[in-house]
Short mmCIF file of C-alpha atoms in Angstrom, two decimals:
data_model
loop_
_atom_site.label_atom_id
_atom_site.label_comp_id
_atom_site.label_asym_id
_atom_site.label_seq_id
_atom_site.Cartn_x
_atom_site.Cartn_y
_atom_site.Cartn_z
CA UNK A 80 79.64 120.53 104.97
CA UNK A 81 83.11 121.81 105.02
CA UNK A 82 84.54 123.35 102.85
CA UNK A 83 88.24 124.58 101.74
CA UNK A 84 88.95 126.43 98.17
CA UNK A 85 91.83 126.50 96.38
CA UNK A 86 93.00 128.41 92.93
CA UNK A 87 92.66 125.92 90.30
CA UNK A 88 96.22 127.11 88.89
CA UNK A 89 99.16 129.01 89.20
CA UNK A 90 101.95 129.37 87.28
CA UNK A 91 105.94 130.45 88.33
CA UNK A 92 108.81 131.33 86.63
CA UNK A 93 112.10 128.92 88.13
CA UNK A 94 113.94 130.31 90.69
CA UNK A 95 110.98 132.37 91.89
CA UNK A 96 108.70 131.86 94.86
CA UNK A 97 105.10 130.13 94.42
CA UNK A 98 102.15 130.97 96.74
CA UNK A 99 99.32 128.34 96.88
CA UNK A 100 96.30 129.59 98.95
CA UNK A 101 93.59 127.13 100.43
CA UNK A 102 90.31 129.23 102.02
CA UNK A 103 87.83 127.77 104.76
CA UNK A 104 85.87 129.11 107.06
CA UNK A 105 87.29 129.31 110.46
CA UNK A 106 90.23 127.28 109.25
CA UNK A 107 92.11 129.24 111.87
CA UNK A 108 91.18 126.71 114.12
CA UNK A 109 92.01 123.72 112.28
CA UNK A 110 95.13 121.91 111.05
CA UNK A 111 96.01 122.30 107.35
CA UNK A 112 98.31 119.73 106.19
CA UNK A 113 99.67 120.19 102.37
CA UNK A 114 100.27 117.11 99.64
CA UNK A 115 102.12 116.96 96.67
CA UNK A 116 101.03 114.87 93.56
CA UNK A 117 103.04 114.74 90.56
CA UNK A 118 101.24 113.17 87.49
CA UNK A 119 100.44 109.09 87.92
CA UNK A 120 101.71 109.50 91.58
CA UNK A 121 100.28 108.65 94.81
CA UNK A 122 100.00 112.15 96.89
CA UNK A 123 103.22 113.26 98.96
CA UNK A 124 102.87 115.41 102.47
CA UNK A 125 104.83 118.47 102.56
CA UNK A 126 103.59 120.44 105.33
CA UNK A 127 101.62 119.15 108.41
CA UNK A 128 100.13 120.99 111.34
CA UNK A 129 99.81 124.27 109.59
CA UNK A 130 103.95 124.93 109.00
CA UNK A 131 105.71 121.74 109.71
CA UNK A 132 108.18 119.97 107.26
CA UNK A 133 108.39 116.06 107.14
CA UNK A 134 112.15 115.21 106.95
CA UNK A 135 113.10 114.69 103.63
CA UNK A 136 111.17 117.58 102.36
CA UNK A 137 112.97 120.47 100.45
CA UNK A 138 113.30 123.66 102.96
CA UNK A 139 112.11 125.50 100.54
CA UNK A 140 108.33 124.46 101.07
CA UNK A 141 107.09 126.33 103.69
CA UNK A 142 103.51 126.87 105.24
CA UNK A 143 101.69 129.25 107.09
CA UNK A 144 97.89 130.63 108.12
CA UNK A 145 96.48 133.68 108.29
CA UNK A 146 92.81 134.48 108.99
CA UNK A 147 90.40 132.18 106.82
CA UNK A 148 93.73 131.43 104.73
CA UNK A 149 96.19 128.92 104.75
CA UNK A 150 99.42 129.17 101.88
CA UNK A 151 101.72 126.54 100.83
CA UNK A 152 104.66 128.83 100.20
CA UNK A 153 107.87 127.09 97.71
CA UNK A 154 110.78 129.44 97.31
CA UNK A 155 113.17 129.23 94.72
CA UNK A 156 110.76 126.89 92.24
CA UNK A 157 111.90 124.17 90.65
CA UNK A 158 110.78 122.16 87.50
CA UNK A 159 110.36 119.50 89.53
CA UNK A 160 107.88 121.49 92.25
CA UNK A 161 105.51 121.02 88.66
CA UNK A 162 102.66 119.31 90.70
CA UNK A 163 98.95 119.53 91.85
CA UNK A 164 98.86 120.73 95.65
CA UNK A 165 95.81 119.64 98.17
CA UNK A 166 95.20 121.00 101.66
CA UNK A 167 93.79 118.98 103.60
CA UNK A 168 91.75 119.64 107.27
CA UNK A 169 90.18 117.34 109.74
CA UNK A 170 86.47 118.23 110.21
CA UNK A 171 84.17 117.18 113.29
CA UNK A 172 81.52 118.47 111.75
CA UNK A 173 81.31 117.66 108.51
CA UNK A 174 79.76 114.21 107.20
CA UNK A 175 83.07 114.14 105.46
CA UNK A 176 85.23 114.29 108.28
CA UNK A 177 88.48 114.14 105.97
CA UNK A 178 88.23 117.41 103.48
CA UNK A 179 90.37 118.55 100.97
CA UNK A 180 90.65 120.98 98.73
CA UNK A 181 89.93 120.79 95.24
CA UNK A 182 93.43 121.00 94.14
CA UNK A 183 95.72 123.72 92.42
CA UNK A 184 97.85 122.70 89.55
CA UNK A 185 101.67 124.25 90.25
CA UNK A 186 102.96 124.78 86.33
CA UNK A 187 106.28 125.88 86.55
CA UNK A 188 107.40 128.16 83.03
CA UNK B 240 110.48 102.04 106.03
CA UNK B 241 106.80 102.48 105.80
CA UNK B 242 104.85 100.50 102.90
CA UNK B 243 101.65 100.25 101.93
CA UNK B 244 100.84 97.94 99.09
CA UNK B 245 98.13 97.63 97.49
CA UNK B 246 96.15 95.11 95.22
CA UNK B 247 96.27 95.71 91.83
CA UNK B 248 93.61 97.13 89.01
CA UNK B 249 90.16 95.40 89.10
CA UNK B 250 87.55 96.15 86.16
CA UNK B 251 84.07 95.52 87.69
CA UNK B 252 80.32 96.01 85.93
CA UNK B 253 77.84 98.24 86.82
CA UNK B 254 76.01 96.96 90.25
CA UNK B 255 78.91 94.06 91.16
CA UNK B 256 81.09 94.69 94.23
CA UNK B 257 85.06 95.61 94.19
CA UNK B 258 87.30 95.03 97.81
CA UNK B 259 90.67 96.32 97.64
CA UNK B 260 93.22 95.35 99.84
CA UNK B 261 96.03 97.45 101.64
CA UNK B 262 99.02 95.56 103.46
CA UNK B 263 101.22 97.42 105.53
CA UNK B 264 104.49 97.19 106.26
CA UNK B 265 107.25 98.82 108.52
CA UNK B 266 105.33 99.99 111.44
CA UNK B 267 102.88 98.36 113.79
CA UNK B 268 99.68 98.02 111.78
CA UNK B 269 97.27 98.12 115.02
CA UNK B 270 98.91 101.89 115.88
CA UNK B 271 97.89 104.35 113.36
CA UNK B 272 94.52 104.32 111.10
CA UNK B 273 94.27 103.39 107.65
CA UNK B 274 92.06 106.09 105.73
CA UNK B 275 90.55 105.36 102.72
CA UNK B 276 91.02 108.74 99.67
CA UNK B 277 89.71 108.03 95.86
CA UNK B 278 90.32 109.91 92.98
CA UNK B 279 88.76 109.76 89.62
CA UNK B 280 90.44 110.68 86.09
CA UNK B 281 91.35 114.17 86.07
CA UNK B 282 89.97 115.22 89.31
CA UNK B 283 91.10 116.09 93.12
CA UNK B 284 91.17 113.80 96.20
CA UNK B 285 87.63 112.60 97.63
CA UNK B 286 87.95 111.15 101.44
CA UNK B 287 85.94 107.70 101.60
CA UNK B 288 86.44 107.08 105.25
CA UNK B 289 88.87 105.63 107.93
CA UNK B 290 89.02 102.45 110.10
CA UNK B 291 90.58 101.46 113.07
CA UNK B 292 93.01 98.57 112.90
CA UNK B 293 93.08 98.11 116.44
CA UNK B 294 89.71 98.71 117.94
CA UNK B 295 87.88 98.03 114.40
CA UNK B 296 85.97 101.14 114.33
CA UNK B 297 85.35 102.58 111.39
CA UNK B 298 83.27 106.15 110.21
CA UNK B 299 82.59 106.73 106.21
CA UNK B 300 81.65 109.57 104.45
CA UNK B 301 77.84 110.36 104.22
CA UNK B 302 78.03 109.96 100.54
CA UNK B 303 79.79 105.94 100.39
CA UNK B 304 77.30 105.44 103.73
CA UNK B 305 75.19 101.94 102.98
CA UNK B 306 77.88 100.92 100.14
CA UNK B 307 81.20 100.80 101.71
CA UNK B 308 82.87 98.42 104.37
CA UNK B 309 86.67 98.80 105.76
CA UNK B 310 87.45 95.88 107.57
CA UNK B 311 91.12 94.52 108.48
CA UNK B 312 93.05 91.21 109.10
CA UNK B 313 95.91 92.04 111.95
CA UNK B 314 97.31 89.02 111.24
CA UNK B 315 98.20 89.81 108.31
CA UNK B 316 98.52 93.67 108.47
CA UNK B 317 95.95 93.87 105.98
CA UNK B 318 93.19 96.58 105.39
CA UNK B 319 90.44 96.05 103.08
CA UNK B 320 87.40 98.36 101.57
CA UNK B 321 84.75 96.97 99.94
CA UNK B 322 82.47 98.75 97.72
CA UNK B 323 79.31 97.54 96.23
CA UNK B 324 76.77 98.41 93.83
CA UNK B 325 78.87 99.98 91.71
CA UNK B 326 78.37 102.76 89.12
CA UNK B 327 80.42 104.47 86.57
CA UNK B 328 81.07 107.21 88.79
CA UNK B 329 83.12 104.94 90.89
CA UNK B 330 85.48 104.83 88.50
CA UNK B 331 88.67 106.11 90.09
CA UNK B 332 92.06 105.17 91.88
CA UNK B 333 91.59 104.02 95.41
CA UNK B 334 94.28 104.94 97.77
CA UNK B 335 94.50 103.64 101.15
CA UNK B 336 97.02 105.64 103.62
CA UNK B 337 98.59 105.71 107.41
CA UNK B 338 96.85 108.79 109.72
CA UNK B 339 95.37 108.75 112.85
CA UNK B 340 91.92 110.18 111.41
CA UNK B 341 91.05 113.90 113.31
CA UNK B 342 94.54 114.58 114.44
CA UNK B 343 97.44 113.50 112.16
CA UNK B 344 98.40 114.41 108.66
CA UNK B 345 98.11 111.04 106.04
CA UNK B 346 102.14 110.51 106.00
CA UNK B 347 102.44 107.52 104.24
CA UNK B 348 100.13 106.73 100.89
CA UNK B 349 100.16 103.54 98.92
CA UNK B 350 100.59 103.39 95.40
CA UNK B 351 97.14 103.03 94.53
CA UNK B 352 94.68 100.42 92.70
CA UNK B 353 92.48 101.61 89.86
CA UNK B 354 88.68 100.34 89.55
CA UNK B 355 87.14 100.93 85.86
CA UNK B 356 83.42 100.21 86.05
CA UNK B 357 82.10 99.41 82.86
CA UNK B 358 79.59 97.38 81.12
#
């Protein structure tokens, strides 16, 4: 089945920019969509369809895709961007269907 | 504005049955799926599957196959998942949320209900 892989951590200094990487296998192809979830909270989208930005969302979350790599990108980091970060793709052929990633844990310092 | 609420916590023993219930609000309940995402203590999101309010249809993960049932009420703008013989490895928050299953992003989450399965 499918499979996407994300660093289980990474760790940012306010003010500086954060780069969370999700890995798959011909993800090129696919849509990644990105979620925030803060502690005790239901997730959050961020980014859809690879690099798109649900109103409401800071402009400082950005997303892109390059090769077998998609990156949630947030500029300028916040205390408040402290969060665990899922990508998420759509799968025909997996017996999943719905996969995600297994998380990355944003600590900001 | 969207809503999804859900029903709340439910403690259950090991082999009884749990159905959670999702009602939606804000949006015509019959036009977008309801997926089905759980996530135990500690750990990252695990899809369960996806029904159709409309049509009905429904697809589950391989793994919930034979123990899991999404079924709906329009009327009411209700989804429901049901799962049954239960073990302590279902232990986890349930989340139901709005996406049209292969093509949209899950936009709108509800707030979760947490199953405990203990003896």
């Amino acid at each position: 089945s499918y499979v996407l892989t994300q660093p289980p951590s990474v760790s940012e200094a306010p003010g500086k920019t954060a780069r969370i990487t999700c890995g798959g296998n011909n993800i090129g192809s696919k849509s990644v969509h990105w979620y925030q979830q803060k502690a005790g909270q239901a997730p959050v989208l961020v980014i859809y369809y690879d690099s798109d930005r649900p109103s409401g969302i800071p402009g400082r979350f950005s997303g892109s895709k390059s090769g077998n790599t998609a990156t949630l990108t947030i500029s300028r980091v916040e205390a408040g961007d402290e969060a665990a970060y899922y990508c998420q793709v759509w799968d025909s052929s997996s017996d999943r269907r719905g996969v995600f990633g297994g998380g990355t844990k944003l600590t900001v310092l | 504005q969207v809503q999804l609420v859900q029903s709340g916590a439910e403690v259950k023993k090991p082999g009884a049955s749990v159905k959670v219930s999702c009602k939606a609000s804000g949006y015509t309940f019959t036009s977008h799926d309801i997926n089905w995402v759980r996530q135990a203590t500690g750990q990252g999101l695990e899809w369960v599957g996806w029904m159709n309010p409309n049509s009905g249809d429904i697809g589950y993960a391989q793994k919930f196959q034979g123990r899991v049932t999404m079924t709906r009420n329009t009327f009411i703008s209700t989804a429901y998942m049901e799962l049954s013989s239960l073990r302590s490895e279902d232990t986890a928050v349930y989340y139901c949320a709005r996406g049209t299953t292969m093509v949209t992003p899950l936009d709108d989450w509800g707030q979760g209900t947490l199953v405990t399965v203990s003896s």
